[in-house]
mmCIF file of N, CA and C in Angstrom:
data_model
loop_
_atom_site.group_PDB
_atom_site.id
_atom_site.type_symbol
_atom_site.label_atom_id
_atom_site.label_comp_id
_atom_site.label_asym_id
_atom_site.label_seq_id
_atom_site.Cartn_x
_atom_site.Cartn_y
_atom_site.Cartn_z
ATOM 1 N N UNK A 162 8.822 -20.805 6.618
ATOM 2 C CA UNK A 162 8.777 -19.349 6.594
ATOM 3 C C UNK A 162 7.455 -18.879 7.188
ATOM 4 N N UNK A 163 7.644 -17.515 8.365
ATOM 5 C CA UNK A 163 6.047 -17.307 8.557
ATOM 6 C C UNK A 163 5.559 -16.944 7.741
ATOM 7 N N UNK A 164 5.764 -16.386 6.683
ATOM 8 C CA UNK A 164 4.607 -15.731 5.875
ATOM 9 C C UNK A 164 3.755 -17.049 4.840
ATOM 10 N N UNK A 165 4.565 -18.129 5.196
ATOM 11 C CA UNK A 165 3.941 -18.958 4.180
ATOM 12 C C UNK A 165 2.796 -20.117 5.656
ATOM 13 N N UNK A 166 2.215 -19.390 6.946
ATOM 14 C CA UNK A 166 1.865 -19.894 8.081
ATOM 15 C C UNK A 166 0.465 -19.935 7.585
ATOM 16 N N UNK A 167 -0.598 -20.866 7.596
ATOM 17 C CA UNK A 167 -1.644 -21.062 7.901
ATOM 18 C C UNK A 167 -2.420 -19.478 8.878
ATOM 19 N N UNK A 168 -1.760 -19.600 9.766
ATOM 20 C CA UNK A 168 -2.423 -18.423 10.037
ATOM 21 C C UNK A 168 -2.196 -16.769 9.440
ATOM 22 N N UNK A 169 -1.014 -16.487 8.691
ATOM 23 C CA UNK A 169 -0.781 -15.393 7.915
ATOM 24 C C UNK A 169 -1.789 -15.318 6.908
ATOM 25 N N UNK A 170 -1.299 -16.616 6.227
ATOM 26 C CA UNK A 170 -2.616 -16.418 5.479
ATOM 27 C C UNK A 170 -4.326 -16.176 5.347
ATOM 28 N N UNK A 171 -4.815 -16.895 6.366
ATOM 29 C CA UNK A 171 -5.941 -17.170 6.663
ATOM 30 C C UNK A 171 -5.946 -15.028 7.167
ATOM 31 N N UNK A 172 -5.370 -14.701 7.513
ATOM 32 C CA UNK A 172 -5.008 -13.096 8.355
ATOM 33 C C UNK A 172 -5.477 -12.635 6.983
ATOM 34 N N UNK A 173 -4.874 -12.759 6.292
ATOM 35 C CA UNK A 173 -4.914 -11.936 4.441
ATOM 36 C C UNK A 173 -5.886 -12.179 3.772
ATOM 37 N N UNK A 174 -5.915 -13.325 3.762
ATOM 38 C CA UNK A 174 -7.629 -13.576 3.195
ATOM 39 C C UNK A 174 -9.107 -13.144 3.727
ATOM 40 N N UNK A 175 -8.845 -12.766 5.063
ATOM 41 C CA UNK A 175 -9.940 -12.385 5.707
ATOM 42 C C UNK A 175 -9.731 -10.466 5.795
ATOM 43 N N UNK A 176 -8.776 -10.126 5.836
ATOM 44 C CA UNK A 176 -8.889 -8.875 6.240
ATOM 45 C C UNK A 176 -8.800 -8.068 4.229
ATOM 46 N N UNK A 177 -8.507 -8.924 3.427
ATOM 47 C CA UNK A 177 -8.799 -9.305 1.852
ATOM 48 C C UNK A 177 -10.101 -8.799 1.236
ATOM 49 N N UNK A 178 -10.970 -10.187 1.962
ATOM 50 C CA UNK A 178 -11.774 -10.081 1.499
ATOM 51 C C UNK A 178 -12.955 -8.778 1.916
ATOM 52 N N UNK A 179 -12.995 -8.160 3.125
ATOM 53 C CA UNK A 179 -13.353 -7.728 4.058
ATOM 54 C C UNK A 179 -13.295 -6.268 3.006
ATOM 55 N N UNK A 180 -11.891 -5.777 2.704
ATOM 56 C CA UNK A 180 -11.740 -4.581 2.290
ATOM 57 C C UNK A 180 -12.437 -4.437 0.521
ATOM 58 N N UNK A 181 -12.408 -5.683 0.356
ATOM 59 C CA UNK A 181 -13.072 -5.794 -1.384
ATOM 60 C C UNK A 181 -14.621 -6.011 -1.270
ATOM 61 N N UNK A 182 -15.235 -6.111 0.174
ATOM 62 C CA UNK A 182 -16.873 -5.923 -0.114
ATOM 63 C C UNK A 182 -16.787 -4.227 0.627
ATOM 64 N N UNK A 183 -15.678 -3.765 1.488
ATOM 65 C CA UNK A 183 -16.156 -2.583 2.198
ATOM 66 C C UNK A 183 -15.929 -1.315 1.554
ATOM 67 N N UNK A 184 -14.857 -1.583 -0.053
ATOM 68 C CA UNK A 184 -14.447 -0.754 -0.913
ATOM 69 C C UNK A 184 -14.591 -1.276 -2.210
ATOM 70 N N UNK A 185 -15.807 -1.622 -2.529
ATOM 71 C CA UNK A 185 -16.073 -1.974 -3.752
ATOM 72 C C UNK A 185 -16.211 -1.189 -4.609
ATOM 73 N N UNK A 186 -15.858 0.162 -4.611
ATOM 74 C CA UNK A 186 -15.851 1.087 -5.926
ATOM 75 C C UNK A 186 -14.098 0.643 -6.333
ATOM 76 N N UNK A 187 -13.370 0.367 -5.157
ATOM 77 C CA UNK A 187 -12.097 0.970 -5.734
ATOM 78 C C UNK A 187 -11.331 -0.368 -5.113
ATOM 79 N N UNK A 188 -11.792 -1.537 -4.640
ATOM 80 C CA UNK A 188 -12.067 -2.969 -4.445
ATOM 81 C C UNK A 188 -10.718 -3.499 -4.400
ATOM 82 N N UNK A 189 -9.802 -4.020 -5.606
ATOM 83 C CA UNK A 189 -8.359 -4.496 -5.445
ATOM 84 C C UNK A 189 -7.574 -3.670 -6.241
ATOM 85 N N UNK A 190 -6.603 -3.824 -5.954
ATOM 86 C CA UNK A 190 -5.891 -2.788 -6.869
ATOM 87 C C UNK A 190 -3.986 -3.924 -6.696
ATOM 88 N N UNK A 191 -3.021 -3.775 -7.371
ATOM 89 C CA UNK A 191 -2.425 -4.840 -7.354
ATOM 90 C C UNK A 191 -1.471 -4.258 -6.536
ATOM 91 N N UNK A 192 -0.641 -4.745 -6.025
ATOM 92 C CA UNK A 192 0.222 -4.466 -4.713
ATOM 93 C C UNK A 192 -0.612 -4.673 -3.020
ATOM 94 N N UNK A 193 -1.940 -4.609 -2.948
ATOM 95 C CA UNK A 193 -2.348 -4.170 -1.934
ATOM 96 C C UNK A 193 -1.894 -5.306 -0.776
ATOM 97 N N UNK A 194 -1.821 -6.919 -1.336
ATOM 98 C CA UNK A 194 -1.406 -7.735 -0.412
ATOM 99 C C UNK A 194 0.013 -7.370 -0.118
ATOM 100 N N UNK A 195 0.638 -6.997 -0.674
ATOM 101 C CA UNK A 195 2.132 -7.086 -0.470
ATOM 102 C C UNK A 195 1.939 -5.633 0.354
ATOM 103 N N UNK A 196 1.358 -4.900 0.674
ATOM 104 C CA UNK A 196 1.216 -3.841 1.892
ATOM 105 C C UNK A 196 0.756 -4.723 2.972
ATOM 106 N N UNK A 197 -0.418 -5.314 2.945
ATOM 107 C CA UNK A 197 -0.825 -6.200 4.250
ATOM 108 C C UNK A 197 -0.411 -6.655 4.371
ATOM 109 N N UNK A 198 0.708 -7.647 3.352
ATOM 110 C CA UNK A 198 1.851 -8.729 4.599
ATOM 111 C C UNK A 198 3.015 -7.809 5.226
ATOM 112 N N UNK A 199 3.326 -6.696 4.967
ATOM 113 C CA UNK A 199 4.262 -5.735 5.587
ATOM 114 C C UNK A 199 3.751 -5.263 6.998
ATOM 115 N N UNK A 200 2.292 -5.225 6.426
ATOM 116 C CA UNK A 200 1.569 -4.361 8.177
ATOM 117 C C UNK A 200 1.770 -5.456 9.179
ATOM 118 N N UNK A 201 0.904 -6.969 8.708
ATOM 119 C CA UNK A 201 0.773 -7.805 9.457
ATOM 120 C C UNK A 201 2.150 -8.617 10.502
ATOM 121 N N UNK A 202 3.300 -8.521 9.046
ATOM 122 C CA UNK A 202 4.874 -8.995 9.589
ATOM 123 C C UNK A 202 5.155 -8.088 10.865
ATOM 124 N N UNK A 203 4.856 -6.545 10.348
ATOM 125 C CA UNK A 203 4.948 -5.656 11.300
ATOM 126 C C UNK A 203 4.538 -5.837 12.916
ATOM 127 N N UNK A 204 3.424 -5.620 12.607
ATOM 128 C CA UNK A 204 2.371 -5.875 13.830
ATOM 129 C C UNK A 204 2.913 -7.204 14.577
ATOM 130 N N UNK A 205 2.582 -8.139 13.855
ATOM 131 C CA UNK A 205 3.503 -9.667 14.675
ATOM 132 C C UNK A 205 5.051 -9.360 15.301
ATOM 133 N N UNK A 206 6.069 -8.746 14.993
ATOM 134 C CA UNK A 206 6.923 -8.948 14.990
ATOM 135 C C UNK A 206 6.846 -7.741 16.581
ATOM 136 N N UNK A 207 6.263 -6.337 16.538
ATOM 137 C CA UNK A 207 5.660 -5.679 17.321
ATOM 138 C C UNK A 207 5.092 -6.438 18.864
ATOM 139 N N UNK A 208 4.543 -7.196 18.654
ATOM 140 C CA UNK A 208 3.704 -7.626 19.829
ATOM 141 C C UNK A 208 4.439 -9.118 20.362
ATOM 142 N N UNK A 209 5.323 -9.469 19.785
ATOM 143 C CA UNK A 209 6.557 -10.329 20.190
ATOM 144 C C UNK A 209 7.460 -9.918 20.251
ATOM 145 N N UNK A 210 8.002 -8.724 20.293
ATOM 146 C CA UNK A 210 9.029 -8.174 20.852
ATOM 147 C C UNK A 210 10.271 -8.722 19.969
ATOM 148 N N UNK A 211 10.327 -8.980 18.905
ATOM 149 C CA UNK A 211 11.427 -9.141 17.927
ATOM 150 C C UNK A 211 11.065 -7.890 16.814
ATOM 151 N N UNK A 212 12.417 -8.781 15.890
ATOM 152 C CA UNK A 212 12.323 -7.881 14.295
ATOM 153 C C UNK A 212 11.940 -9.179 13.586
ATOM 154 N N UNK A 213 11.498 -8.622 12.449
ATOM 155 C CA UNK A 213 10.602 -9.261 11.237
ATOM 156 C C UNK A 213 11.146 -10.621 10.653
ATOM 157 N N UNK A 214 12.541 -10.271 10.711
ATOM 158 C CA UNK A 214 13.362 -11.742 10.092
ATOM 159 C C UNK A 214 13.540 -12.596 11.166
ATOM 160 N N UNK A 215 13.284 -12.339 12.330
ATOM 161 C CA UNK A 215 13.525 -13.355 13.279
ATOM 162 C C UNK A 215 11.979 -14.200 13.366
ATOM 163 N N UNK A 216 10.569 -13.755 12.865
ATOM 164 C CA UNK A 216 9.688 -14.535 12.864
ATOM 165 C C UNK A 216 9.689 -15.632 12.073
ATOM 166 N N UNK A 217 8.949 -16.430 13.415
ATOM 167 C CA UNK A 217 8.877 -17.675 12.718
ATOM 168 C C UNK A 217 7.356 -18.166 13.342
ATOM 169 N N UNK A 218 6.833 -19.376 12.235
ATOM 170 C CA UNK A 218 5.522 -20.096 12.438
ATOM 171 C C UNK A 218 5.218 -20.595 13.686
ATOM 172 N N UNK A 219 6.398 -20.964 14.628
ATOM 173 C CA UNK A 219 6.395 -21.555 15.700
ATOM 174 C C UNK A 219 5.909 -19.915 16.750
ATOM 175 N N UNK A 220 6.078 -19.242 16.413
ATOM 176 C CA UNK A 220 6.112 -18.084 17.448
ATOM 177 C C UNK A 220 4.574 -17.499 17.132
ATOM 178 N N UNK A 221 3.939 -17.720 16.653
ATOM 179 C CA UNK A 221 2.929 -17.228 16.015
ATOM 180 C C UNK A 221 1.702 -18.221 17.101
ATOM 181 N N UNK A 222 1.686 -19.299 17.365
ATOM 182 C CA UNK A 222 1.238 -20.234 18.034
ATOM 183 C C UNK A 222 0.342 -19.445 19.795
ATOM 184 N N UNK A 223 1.410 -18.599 20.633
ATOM 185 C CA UNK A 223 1.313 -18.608 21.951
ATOM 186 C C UNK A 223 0.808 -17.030 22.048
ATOM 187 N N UNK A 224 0.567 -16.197 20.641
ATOM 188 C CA UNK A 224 -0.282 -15.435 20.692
ATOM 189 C C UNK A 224 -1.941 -15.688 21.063
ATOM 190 N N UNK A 225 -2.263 -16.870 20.625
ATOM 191 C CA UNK A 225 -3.521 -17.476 20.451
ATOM 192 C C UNK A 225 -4.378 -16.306 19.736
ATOM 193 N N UNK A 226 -5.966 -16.835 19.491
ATOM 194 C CA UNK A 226 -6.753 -16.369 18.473
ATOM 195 C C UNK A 226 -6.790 -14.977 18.943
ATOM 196 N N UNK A 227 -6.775 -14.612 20.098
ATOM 197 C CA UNK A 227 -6.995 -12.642 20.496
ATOM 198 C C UNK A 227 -6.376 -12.201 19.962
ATOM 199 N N UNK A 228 -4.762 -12.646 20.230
ATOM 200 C CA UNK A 228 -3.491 -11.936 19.640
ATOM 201 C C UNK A 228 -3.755 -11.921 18.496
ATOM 202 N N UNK A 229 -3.520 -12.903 17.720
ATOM 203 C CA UNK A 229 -3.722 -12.905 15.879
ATOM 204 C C UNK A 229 -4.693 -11.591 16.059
ATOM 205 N N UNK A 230 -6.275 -11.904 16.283
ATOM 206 C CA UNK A 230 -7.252 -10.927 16.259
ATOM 207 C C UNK A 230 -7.160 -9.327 15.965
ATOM 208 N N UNK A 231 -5.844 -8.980 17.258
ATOM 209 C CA UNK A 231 -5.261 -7.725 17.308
ATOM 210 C C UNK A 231 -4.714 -7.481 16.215
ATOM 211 N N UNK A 232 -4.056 -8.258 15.600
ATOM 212 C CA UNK A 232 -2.858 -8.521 14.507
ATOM 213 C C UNK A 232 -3.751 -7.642 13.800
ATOM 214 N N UNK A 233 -4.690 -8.557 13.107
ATOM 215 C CA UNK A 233 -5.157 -8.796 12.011
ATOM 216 C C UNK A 233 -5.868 -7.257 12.042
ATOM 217 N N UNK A 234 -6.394 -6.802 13.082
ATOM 218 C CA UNK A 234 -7.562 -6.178 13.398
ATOM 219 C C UNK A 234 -6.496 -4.579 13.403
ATOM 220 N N UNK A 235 -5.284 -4.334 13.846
ATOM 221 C CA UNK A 235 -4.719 -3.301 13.231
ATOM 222 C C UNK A 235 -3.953 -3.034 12.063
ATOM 223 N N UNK A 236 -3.580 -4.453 11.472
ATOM 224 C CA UNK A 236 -3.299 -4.424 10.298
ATOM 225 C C UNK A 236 -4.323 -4.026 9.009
ATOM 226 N N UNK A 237 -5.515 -4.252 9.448
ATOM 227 C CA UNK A 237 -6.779 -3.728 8.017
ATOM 228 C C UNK A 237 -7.191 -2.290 8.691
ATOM 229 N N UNK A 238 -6.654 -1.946 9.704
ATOM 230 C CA UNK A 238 -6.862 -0.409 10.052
ATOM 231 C C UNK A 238 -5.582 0.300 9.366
ATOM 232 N N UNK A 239 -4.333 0.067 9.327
ATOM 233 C CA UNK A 239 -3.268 0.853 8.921
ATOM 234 C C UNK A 239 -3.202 0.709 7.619
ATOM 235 N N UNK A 240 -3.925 -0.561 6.778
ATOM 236 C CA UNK A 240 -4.182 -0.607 5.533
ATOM 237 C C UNK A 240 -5.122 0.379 5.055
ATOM 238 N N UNK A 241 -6.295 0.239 5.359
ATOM 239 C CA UNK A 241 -7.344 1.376 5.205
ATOM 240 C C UNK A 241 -6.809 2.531 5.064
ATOM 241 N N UNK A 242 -6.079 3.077 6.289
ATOM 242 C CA UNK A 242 -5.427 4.475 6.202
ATOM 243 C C UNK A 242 -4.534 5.071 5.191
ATOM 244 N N UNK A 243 -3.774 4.117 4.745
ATOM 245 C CA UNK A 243 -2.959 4.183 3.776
ATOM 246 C C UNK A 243 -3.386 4.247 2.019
ATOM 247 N N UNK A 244 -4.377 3.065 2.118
ATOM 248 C CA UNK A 244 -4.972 3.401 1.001
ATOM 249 C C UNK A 244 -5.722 4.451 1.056
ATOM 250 N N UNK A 245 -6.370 4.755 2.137
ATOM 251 C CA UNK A 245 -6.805 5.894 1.577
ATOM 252 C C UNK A 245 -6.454 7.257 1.575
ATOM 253 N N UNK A 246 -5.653 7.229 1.434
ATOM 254 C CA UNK A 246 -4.302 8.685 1.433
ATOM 255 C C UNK A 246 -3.995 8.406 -0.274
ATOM 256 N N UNK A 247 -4.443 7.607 -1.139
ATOM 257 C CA UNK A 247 -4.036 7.668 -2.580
ATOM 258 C C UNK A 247 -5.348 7.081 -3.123
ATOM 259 N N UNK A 248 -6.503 7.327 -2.526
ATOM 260 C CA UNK A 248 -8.455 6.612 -3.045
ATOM 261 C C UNK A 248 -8.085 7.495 -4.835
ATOM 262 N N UNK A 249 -7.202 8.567 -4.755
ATOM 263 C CA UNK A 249 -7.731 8.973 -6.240
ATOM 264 C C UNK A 249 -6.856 8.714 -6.996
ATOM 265 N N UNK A 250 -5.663 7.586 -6.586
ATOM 266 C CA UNK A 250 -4.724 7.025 -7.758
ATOM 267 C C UNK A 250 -5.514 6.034 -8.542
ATOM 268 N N UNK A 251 -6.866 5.544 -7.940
ATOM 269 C CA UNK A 251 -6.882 4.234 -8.956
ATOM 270 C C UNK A 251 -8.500 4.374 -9.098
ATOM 271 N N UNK A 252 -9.054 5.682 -9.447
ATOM 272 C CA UNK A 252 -10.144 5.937 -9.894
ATOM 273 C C UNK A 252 -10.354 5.712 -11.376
ATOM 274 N N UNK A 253 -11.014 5.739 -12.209
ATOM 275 C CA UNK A 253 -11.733 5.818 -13.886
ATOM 276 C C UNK A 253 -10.727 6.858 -14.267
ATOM 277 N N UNK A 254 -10.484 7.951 -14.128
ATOM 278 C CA UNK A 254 -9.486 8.375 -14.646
ATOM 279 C C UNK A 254 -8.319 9.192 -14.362
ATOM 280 N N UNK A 255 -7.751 7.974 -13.179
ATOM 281 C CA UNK A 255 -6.182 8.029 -12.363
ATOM 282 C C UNK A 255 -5.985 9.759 -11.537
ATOM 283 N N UNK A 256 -6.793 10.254 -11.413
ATOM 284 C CA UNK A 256 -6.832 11.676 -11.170
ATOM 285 C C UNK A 256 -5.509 11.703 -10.478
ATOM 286 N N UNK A 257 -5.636 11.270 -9.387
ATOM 287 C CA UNK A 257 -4.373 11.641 -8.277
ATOM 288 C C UNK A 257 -3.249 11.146 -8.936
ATOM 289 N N UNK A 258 -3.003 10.571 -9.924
ATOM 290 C CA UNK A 258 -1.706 10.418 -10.697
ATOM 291 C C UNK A 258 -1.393 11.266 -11.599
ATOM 292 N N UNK A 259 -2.250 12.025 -12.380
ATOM 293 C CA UNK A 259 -2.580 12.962 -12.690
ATOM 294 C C UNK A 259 -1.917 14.470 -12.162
ATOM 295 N N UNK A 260 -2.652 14.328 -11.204
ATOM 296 C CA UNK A 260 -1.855 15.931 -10.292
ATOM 297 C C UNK A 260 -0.577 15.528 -9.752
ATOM 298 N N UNK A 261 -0.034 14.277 -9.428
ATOM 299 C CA UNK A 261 1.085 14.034 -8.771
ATOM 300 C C UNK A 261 2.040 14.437 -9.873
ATOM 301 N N UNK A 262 1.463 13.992 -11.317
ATOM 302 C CA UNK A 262 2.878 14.086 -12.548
ATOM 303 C C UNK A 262 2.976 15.458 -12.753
ATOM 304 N N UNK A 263 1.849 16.298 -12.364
ATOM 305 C CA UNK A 263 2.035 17.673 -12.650
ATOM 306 C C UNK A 263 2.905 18.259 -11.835
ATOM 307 N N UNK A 264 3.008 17.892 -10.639
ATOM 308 C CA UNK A 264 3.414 18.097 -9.262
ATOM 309 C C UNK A 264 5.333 18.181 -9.394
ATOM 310 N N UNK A 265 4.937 16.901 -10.418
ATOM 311 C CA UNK A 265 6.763 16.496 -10.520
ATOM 312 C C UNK A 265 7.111 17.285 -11.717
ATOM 313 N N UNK A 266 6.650 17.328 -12.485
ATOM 314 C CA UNK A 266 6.959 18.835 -13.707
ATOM 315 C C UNK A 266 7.389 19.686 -13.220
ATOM 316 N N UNK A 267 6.171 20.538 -12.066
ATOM 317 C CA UNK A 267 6.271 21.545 -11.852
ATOM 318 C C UNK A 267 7.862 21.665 -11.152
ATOM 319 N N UNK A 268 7.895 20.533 -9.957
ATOM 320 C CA UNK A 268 9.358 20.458 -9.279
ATOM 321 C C UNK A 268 10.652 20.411 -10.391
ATOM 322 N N UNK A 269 10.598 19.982 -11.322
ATOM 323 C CA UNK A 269 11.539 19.607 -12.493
ATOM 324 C C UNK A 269 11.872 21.244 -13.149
ATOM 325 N N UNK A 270 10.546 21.637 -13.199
ATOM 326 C CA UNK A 270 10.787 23.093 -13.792
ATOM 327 C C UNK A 270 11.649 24.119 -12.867
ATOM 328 N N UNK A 271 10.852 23.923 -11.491
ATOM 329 C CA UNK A 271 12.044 24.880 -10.674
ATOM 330 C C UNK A 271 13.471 24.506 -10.026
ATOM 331 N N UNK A 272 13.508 23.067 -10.130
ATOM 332 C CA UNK A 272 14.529 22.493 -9.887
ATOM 333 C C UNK A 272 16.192 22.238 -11.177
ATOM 334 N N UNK A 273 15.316 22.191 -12.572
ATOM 335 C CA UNK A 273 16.297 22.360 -13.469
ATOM 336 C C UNK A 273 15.776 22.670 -14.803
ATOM 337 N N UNK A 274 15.278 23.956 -14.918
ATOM 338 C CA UNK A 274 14.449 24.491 -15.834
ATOM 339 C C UNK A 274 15.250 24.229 -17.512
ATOM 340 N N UNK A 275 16.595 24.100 -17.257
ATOM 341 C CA UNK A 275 17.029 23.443 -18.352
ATOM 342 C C UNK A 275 16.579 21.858 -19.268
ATOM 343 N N UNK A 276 16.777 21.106 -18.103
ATOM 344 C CA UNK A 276 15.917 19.724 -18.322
ATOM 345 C C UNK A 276 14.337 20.024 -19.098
ATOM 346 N N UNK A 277 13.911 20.828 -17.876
ATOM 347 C CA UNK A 277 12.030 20.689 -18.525
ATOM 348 C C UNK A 277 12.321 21.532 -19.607
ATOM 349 N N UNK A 278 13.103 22.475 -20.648
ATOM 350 C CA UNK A 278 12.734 22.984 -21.320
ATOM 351 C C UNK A 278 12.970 21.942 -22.744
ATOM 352 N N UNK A 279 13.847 20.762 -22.421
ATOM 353 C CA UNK A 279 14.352 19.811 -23.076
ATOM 354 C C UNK A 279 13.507 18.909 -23.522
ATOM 355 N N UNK A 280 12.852 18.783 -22.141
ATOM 356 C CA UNK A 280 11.777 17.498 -22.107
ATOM 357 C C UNK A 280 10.506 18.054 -22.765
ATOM 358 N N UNK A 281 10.330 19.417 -22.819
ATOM 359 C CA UNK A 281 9.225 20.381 -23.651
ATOM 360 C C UNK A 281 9.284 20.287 -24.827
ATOM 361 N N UNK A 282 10.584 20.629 -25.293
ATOM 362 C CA UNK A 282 10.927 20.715 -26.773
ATOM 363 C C UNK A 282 10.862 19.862 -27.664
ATOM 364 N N UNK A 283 11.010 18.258 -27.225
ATOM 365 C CA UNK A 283 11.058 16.969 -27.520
ATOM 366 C C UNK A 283 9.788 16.167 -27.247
ATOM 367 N N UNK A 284 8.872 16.837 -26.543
ATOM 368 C CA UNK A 284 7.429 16.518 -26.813
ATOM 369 C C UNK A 284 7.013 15.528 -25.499
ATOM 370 N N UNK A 285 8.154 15.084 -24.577
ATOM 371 C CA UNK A 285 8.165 14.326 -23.704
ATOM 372 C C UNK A 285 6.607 14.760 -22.912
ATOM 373 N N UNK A 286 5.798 13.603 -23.082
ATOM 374 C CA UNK A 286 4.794 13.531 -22.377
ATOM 375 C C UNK A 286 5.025 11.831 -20.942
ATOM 376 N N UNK A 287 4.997 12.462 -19.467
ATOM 377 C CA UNK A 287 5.336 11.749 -18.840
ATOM 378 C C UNK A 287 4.254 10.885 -18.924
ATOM 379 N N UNK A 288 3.045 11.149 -19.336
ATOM 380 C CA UNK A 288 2.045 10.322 -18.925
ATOM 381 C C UNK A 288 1.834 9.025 -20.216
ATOM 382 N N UNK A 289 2.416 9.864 -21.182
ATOM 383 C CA UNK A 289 2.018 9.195 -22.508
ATOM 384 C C UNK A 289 0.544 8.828 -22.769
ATOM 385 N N UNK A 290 -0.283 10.005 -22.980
ATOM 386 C CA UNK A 290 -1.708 10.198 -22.966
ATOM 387 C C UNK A 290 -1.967 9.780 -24.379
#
């Protein structure tokens, strides 16, 4: 399987470690590899001119070290970007999860004001604070 390739990995561990000294307030957070092997599958599968299930370890080879390089080198850019479009989900105290649950109340309220008056009455706290 490629994702289990010497060089995928070695891709993850470096562009890994890279983001946990360059974002050390907000450093790992759990899911984040399973985004970088999506970018990276991406990107590979992109610059070989296939789709994702057709990669394989053998194809990974005739990119040589530039190609990977590119790989690797827009994959911790589209990571970056992404995480940081949610930097205030996984702060000291979850802020951006915070306004998002309010966000979905508020939609719940104008969407079926019956429900939220249900979920009011019954004490339903989404956050369970």
């Amino acid at each position: 399987k490629v994702v289990d390739s010497v060089h995928i990995q070695l891709m993850m561990e470096r562009v890994l470690f890279v983001w946990a000294i360059q974002k050390s307030t907000s450093a790992y957070a759990q899911g984040i590899d399973s985004i970088l092997l999506l970018l990276l599958l991406t990107h590979l599968a992109d610059k070989l001119g296939c789709e994702i299930a057709d990669l394989t370890p053998a194809m990974l080879e005739p990119l040589g070290e530039q190609g990977l390089s590119e790989v690797e080198a827009d994959s911790y850019w589209c990571m970056s970007k992404i995480l940081s479009l949610m930097y205030d989900h996984h702060d000291e105290t979850f802020t951006g999860i915070h306004r998002m649950t309010k966000q979905l109340m508020q939609l719940v309220w104008r969407i079926d004001d019956k429900l939220a008056r249900h979920l009011d009455c019954e004490g339903v706290n989404i956050l369970a604070e």
